[in-house]
Short mmCIF file of C-alpha atoms in Angstrom, two decimals:
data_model
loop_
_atom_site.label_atom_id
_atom_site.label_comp_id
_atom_site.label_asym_id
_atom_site.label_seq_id
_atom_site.Cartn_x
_atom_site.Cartn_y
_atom_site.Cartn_z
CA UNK A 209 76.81 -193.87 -20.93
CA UNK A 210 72.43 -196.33 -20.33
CA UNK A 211 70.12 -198.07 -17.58
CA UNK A 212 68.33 -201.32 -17.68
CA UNK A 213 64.71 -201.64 -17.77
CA UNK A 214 62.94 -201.27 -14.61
CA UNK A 215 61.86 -204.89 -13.12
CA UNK A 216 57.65 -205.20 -12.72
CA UNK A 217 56.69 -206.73 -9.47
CA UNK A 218 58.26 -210.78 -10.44
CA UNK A 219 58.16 -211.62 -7.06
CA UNK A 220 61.99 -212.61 -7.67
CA UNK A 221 64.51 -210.64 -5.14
CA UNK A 222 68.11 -209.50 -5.86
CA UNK A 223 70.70 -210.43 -3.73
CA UNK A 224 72.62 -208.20 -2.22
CA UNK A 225 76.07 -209.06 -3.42
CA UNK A 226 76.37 -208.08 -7.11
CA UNK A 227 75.92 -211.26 -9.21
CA UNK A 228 78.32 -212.44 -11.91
CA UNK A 229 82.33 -212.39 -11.86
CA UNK A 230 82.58 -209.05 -13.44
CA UNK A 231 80.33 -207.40 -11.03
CA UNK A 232 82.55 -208.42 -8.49
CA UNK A 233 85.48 -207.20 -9.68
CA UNK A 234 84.54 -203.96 -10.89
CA UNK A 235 86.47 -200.87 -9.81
CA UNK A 236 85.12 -198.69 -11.64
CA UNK A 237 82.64 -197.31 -8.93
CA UNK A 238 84.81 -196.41 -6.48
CA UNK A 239 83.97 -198.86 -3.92
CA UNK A 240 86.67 -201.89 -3.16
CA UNK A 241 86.26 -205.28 -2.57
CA UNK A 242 86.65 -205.38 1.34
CA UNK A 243 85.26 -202.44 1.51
CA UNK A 244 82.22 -204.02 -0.05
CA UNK A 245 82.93 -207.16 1.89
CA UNK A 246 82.52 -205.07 5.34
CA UNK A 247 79.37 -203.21 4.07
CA UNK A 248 77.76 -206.99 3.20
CA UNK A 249 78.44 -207.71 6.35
CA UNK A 250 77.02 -204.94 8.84
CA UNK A 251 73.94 -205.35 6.64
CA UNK A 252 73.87 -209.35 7.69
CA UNK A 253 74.44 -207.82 11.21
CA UNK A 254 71.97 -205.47 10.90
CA UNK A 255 69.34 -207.76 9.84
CA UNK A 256 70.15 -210.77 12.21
CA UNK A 257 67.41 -210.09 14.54
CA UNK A 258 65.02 -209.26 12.36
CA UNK A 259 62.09 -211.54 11.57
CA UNK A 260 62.13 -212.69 7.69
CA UNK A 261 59.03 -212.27 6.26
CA UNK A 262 57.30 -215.25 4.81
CA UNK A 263 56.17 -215.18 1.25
CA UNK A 264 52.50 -215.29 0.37
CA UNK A 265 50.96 -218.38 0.42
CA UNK A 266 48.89 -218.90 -3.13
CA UNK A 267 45.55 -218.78 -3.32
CA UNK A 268 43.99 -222.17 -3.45
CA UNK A 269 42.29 -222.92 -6.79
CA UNK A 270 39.91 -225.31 -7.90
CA UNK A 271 41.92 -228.78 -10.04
CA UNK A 272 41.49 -228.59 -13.78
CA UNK A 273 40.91 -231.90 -13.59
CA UNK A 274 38.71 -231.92 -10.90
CA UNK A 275 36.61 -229.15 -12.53
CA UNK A 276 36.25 -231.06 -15.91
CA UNK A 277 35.58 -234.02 -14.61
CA UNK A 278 32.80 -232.44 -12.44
CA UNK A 279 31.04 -230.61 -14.97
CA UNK A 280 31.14 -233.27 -17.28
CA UNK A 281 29.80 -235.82 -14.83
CA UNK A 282 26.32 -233.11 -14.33
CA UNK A 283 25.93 -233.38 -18.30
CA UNK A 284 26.73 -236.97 -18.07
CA UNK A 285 24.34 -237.93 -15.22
CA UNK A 286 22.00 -234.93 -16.48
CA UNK A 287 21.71 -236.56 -19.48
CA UNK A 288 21.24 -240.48 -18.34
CA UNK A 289 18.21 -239.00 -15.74
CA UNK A 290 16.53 -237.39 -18.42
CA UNK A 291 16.81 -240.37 -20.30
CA UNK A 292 15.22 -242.70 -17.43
CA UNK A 293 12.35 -240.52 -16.76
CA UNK A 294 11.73 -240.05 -20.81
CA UNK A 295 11.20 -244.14 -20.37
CA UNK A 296 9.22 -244.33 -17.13
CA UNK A 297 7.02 -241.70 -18.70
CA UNK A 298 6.46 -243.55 -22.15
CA UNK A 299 5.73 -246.69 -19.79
CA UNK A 300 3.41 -244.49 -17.83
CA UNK A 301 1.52 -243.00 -20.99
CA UNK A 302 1.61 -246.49 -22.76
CA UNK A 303 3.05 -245.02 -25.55
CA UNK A 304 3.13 -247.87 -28.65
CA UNK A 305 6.52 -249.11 -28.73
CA UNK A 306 7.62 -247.79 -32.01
CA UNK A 307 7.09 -244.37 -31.64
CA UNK A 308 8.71 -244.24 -28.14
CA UNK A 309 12.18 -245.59 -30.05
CA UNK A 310 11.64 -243.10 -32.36
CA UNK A 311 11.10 -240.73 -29.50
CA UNK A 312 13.82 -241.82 -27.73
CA UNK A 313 16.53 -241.59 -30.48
CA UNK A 314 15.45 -237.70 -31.16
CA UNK A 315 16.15 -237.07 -26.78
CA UNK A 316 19.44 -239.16 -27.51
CA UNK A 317 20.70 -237.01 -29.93
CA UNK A 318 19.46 -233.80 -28.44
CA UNK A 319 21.08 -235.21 -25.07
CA UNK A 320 24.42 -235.26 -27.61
CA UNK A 321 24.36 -231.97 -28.51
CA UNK A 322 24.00 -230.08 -25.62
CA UNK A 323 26.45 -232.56 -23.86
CA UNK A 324 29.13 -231.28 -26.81
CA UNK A 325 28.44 -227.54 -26.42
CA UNK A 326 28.38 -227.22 -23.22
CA UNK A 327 31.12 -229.44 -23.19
CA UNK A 328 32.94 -227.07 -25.64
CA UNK A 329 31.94 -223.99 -23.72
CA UNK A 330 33.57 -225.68 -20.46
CA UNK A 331 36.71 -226.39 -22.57
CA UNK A 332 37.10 -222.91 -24.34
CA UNK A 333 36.78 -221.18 -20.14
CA UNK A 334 38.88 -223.16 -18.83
CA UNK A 335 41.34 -224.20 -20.96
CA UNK A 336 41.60 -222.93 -24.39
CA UNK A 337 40.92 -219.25 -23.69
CA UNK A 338 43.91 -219.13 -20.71
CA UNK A 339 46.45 -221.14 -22.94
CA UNK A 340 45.56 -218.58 -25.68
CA UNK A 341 46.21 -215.72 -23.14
CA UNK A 342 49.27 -217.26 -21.74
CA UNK A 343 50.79 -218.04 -25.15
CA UNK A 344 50.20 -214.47 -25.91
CA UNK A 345 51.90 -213.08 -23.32
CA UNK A 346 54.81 -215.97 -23.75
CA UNK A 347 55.48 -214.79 -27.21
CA UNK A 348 56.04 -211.34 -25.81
CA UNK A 349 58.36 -212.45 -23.10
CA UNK A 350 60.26 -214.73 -26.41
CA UNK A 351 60.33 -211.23 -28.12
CA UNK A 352 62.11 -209.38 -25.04
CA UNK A 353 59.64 -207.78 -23.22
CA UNK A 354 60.79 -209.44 -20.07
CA UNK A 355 58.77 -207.56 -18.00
CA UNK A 356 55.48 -209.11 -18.76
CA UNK A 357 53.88 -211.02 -16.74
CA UNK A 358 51.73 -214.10 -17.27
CA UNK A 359 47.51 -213.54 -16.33
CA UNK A 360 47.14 -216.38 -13.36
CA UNK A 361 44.01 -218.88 -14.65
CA UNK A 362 41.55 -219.77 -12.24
CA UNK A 363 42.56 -223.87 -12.34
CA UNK A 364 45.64 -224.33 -9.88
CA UNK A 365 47.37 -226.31 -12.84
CA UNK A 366 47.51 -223.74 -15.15
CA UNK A 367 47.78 -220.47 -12.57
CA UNK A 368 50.86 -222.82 -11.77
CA UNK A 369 52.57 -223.31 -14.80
CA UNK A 370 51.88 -219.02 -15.25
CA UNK A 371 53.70 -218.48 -12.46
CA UNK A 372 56.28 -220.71 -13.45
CA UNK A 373 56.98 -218.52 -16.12
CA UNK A 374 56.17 -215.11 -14.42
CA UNK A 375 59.15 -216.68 -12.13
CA UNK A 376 61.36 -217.35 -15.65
CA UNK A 377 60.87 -214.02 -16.95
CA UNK A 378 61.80 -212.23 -13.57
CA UNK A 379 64.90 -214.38 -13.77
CA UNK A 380 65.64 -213.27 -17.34
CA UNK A 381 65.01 -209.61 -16.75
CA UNK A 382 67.37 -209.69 -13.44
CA UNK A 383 70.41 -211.46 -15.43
CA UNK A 384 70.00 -208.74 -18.51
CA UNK A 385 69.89 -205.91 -15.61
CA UNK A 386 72.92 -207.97 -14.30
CA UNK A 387 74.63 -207.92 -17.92
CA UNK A 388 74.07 -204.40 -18.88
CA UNK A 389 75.90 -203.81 -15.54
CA UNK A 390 78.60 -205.96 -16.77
CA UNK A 391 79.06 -204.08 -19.54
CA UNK A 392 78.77 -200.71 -18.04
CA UNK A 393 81.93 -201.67 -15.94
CA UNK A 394 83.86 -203.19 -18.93
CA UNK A 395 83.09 -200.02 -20.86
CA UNK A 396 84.05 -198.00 -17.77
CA UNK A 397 87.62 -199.99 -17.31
CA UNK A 398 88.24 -199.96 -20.93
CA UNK A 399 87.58 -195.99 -21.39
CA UNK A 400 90.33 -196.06 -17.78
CA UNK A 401 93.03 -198.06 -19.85
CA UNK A 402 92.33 -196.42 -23.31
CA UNK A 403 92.85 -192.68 -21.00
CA UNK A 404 95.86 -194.29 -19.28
CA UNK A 405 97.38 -195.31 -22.86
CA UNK A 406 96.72 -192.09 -24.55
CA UNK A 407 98.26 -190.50 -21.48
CA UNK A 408 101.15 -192.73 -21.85
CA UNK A 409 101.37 -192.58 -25.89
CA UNK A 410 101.21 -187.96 -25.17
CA UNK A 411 103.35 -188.08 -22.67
CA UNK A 412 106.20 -190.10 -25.25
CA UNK A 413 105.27 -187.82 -27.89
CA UNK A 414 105.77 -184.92 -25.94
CA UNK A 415 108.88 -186.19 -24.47
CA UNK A 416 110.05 -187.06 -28.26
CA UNK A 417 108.98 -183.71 -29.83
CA UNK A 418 111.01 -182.47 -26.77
CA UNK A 419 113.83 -183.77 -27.78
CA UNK A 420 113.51 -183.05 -31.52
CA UNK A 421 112.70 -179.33 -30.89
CA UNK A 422 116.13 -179.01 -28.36
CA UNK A 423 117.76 -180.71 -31.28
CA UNK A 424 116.44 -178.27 -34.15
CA UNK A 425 116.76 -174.81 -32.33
CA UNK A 426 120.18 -175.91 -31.47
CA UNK A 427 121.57 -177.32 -34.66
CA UNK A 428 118.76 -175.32 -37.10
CA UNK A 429 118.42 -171.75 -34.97
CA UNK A 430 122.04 -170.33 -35.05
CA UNK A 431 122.85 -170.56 -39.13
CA UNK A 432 119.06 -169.78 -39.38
CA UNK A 433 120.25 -166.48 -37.84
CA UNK A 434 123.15 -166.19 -39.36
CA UNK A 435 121.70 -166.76 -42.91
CA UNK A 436 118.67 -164.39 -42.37
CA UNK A 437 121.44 -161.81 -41.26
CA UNK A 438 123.74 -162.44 -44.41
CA UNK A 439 120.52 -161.59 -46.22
CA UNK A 440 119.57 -158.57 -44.86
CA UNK A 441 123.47 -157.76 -45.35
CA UNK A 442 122.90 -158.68 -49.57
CA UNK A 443 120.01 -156.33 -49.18
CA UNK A 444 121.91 -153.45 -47.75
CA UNK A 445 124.42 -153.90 -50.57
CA UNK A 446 122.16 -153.79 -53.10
CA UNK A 447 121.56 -157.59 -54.30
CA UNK A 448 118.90 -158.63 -56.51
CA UNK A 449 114.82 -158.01 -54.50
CA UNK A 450 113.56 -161.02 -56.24
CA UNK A 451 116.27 -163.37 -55.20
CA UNK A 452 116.39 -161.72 -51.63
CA UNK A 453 112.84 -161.96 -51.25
CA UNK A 454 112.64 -165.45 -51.97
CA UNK A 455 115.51 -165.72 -49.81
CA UNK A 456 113.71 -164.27 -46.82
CA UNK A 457 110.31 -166.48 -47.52
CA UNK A 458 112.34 -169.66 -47.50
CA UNK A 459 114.10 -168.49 -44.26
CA UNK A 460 111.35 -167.36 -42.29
CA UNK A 461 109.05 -171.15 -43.38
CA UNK A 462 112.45 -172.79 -41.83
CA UNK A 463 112.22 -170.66 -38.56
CA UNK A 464 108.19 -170.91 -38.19
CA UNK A 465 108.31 -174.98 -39.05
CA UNK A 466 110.83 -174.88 -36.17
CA UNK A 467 108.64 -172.71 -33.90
CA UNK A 468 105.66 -174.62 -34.51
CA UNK A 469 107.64 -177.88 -33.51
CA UNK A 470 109.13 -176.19 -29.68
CA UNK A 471 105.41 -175.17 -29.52
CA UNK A 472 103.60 -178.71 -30.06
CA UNK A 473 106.29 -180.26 -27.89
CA UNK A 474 105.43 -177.43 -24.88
CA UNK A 475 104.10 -179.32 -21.70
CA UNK A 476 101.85 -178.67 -19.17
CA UNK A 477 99.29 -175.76 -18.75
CA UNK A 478 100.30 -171.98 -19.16
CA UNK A 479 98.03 -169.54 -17.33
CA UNK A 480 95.31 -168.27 -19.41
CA UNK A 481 93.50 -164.43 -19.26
CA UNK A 482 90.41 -163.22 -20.57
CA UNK A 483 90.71 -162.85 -24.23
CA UNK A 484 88.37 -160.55 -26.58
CA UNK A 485 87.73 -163.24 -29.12
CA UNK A 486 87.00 -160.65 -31.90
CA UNK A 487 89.84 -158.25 -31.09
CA UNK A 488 92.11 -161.86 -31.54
CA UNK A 489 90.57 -162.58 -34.86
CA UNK A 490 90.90 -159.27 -35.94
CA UNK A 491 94.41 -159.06 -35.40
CA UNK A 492 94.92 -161.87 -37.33
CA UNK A 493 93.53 -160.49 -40.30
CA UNK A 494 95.31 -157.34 -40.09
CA UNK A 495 98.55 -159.76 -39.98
CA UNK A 496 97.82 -161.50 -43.23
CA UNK A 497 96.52 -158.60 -44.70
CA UNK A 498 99.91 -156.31 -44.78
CA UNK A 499 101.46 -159.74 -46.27
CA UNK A 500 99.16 -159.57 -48.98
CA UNK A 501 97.26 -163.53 -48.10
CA UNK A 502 94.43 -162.17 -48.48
CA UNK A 503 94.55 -160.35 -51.78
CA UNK A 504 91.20 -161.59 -54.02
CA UNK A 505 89.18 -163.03 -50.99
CA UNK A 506 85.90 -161.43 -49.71
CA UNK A 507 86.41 -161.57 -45.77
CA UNK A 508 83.41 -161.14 -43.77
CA UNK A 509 83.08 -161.30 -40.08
CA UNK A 510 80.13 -161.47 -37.86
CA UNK A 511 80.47 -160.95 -34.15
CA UNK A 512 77.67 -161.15 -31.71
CA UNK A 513 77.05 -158.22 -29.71
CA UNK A 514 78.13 -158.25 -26.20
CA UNK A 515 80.09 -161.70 -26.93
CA UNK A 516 81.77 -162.43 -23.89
CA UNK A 517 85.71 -163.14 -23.22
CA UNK A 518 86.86 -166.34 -23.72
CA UNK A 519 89.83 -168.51 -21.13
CA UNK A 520 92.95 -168.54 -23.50
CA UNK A 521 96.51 -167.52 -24.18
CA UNK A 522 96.10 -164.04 -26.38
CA UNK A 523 99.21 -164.94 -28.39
CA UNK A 524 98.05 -168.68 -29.02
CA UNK A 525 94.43 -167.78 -29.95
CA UNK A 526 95.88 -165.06 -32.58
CA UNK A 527 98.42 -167.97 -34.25
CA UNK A 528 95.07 -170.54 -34.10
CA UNK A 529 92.99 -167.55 -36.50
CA UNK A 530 96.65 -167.20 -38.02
CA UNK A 531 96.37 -171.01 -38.90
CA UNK A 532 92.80 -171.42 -39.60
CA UNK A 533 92.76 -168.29 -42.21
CA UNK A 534 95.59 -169.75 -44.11
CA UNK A 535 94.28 -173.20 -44.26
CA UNK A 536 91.19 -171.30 -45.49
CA UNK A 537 93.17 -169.31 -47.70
CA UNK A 538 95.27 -171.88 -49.07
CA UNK A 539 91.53 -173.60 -50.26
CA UNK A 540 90.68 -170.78 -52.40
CA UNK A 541 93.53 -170.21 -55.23
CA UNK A 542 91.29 -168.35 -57.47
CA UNK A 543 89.29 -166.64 -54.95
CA UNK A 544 86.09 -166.88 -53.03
CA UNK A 545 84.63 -166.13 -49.49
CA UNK A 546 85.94 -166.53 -45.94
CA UNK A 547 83.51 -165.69 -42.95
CA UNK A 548 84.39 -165.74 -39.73
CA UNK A 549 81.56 -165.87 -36.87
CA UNK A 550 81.08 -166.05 -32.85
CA UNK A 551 78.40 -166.32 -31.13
CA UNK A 552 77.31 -167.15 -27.23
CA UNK A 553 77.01 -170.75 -26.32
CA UNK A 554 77.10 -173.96 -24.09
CA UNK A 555 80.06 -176.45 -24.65
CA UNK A 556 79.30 -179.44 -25.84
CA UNK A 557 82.24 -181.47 -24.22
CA UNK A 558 81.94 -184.96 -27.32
CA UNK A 559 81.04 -181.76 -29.89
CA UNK A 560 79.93 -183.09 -33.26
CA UNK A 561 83.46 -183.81 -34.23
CA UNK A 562 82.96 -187.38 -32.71
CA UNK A 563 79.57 -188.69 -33.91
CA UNK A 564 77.93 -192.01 -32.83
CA UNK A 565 77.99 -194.56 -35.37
CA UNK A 566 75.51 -196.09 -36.80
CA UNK A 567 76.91 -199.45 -35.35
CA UNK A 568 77.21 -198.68 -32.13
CA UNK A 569 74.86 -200.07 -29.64
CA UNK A 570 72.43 -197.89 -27.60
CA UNK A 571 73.46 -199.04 -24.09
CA UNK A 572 77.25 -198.26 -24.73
CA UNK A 573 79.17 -195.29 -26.09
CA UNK A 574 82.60 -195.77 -27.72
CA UNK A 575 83.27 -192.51 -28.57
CA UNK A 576 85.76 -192.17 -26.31
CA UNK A 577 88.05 -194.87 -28.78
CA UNK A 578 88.01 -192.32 -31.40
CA UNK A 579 91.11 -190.39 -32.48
CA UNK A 580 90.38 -187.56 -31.48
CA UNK A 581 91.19 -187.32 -27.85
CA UNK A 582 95.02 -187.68 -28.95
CA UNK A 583 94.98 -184.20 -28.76
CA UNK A 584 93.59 -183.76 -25.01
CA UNK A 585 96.73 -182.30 -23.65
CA UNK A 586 98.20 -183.10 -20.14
CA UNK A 587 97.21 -180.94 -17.67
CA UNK A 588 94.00 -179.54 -19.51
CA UNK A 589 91.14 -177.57 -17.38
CA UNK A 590 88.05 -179.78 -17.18
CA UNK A 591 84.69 -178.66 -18.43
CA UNK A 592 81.53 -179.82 -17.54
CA UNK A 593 79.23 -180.22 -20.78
CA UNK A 594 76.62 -177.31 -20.92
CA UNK A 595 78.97 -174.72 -19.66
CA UNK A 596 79.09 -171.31 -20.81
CA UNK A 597 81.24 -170.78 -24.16
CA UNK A 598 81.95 -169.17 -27.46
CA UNK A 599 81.41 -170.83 -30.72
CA UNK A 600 83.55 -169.58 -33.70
CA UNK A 601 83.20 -170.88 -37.71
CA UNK A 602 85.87 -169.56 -39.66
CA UNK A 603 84.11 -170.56 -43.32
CA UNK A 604 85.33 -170.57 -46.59
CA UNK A 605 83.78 -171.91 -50.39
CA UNK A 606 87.03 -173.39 -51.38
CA UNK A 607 87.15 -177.06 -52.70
CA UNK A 608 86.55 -178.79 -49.35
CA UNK A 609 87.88 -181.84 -47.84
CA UNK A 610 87.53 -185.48 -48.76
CA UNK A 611 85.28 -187.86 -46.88
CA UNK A 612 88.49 -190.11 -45.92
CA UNK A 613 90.79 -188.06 -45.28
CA UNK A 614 88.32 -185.77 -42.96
CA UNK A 615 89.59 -187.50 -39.66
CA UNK A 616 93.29 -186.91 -40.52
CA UNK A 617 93.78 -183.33 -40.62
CA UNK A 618 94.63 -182.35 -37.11
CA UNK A 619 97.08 -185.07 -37.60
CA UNK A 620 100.71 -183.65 -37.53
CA UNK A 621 102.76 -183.41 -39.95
CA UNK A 622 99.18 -184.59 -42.84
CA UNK A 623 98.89 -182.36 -45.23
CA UNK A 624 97.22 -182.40 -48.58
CA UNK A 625 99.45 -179.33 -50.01
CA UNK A 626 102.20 -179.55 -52.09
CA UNK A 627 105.86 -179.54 -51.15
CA UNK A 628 107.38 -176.46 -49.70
CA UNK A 629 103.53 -175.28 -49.16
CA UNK A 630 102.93 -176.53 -45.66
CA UNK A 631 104.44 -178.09 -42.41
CA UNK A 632 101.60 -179.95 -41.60
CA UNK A 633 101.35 -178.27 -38.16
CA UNK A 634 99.00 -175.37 -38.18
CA UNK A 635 95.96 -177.58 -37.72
CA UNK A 636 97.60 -179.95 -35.40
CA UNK A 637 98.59 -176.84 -33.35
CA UNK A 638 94.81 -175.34 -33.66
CA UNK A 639 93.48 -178.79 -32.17
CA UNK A 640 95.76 -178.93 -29.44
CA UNK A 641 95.74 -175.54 -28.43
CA UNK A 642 92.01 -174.94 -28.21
CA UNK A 643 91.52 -178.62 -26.70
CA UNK A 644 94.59 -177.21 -23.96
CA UNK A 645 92.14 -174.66 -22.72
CA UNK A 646 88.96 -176.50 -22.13
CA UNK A 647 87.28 -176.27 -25.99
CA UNK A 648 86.86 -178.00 -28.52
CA UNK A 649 87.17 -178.28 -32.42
CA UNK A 650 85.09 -179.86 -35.24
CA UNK A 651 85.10 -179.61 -38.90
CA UNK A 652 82.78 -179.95 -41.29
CA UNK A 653 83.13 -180.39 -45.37
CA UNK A 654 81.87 -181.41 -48.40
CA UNK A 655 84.01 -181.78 -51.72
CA UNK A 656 83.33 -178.81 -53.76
CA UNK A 657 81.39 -176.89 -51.28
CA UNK A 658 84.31 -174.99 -48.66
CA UNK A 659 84.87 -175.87 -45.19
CA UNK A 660 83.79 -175.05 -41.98
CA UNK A 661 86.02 -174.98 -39.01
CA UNK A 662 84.12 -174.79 -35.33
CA UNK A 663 85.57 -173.69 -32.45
CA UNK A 664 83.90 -173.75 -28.96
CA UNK A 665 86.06 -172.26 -26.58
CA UNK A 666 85.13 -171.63 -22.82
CA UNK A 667 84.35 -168.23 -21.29
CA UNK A 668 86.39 -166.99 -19.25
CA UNK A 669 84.24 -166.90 -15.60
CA UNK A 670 83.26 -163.57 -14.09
CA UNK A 671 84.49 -161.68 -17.26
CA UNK A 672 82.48 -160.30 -20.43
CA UNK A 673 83.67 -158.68 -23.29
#
């Protein structure tokens, strides 16, 4: 999850107690409140003795005033004595009175004008050209750039009222450091309770599916048996194939929908081996091949050389190609292309499956609200992102998936086929199966262009294929 911007030197000092109510009441990092308490105060100990240094005094500046005033006085009086010894020197010369005045008035308004730009030039140094620099900067402090800092004038009024606002703007940029801490630890307790309620929320489903797959073996399993045996009994004797066969299909979708139910409500971690990804996938295919599934599909696979072995359940990982080639299957009534690929890789523990939104603000990440860690079983092995892994696509150019409807189909029991076509639980199973061991699974679709079904799934350690 984001840091705040590094503080230029403001002068202003943090204190050491964490500012703000939800600072103090964090638990997110690890560290109690008397246990903070005590560390505060060894460090008061610590520093008891010590001398406190002073703060710098500022450097003394010539008045504003004072400096206007004075320069404007040597024009002033500058001015008047030029003036006086223009007269004595008429008087001297005996200069004929009306061409003295005449004189005189030009030296006035000469006097005038340089007393007005020089006046101007004195005005533009020392005031209008460090308000212009100090609005500047201001504007870029309004803007958020808290850590500028104000250029200090050479007047002591102005230098003043810059680091007045050097002073503001250190304040500012330690209450947004403060508030993006305050909402790291609000985003760190919320992701704690959203974990601790989708533990709670698995751990009732689990403990409902439970119960509903103790119910069905026992109430569904024994006349499943004893039908499927009746039938096999018809076909001894001779009954009609088509009827029997039918029979048989319906029986055997009864007995996996119940299978698939005992395995979704399974708890806890099995042990996983090393498991040749290809050799799994392969199997698969040979599965669905003898039951004629994949009759008028092109099936391609690509398998990296020396692709390593993968952390899984050999069984499980054969049902998840089971599931996936179906699903891919299913999409392509009239025929088309499925591709299945694995390569090397590093697990990327949010995957793609769980893009940032557009919305969402830089400093926080609520990924972790999504849907999709429903399906992070009890008891899974954690993976550090970046570790080594296997990523699988099992492809197809079948119609695709809807936009809105993208998000629901490792729901259980969603479906988009129709009645007596699907249970609703192969995908559901694939999710949490894959997610069991450490991986992960995304999906990507467009309507009218297939589907592509990712799989990263962890390599085994010390093993290789």
């Amino acid at each position: 999850m984001p840091s705040a911007a590094p503080s230029n030197d403001s002068g202003a000092k943090t204190p050491s107690e964490p500012p703000g109510p939800w600072a103090r009441s964090s638990t997110a990092s690890g560290t109690s409140s008397p246990a903070r308490r005590s560390m505060s105060d060894a460090s008061r100990r610590a520093t008891d003795g010590a001398p406190t240094p002073c703060p710098p005094k500022p450097e003394r500046r010539p008045s504003l005033r004072r400096e206007l005033l004075g320069q404007l006085g040597l024009l002033a009086g500058a001015a008047l004595a030029l003036g006086l010894w223009t007269e004595r020197l008429f008087r001297l010369l005996a200069v004929p009175e009306p061409r003295a005045g005449g004189v005189l008035a030009l030296l006035v308004a000469a006097d005038l004008l340089i007393f007005l730009a020089l006046g101007d030039v004195l005005l533009r140094r020392y005031v209008a050209a460090p308000v212009r620099a100090m609005a500047a900067a201001a504007e870029r402090i309004a803007a958020g750039a808290y850590e500028t800092r104000l250029p200090e004038p050479a007047t002591a009024e102005l230098a003043q009222l810059a680091r007045s606002v050097n002073q503001m703007a250190g304040e500012l940029l330690r209450q947004r450091e403060v508030l993006a801490a305050n909402v790291q630890s609000l985003e760190r307790t919320n992701r704690a309770l959203m974990d601790l309620q989708q533990e709670v929320a698995q751990t009732a489903k689990l403990a409902a599916l439970g119960r509903l797959a103790a119910g069905l073996a026992h109430e569904i399993g024994n006349p499943l048996a004893a039908a499927r045996n009746y039938a096999a009994l018809l076909r001894r004797r001779g009954g009609d194939p088509a009827l029997l066969e039918g029979l048989e299909r319906e029986l055997t979708r009864i007995d996996r929908l119940v299978g698939d139910v005992r395995e979704s409500a399974r708890p806890g971690a099995a042990a996983l081996d090393a498991v040749d990804v290809a050799a799994a996938a392969d199997e698969a295919l040979g599965l669905l091949r003898l039951q004629g599934r994949l009759d008028g599909l092109e099936v391609r696979t690509q398998w990296a050389p020396d692709l390593p072995a993968v952390r899984a359940e050999r069984h499980r990982l054969v049902q998840v190609f089971v599931n996936l080639i179906l699903n891919a299957a299913d999409a392509m009534p009239n025929g088309g292309r499925l591709t299945l690929r694995a390569e090397p890789a590093t697990l990327d523990v949010e995957a793609d499956a769980v893009p940032r939104r557009v919305e969402d603000p830089p400093e926080a990440d609520f990924r972790h609200l999504r849907r999709w860690h429903r399906w992070v079983r009890l008891g899974a092995p954690s993976v550090d992102s970046g570790a080594p892994a296997v990523r699988v696509e099992v492809e197809d150019t079948g119609s695709g998936i809807e936009p809105d409807i993208l998000e629901d189909v490792f729901d259980p029991f969603f479906t988009t086929k129709p009645p007596g076509r699907g249970t609703g639980l192969g995908l559901t199973l694939v999710a949490a199966s894959v997610m069991e061991w450490g991986g992960r699974v995304a999906v990507r679709s467009r309507p009218g262009q297939g589907a592509t079904f990712v799989l990263w799934l962890p390599v085994h350690a010390g093993v290789g294929r």
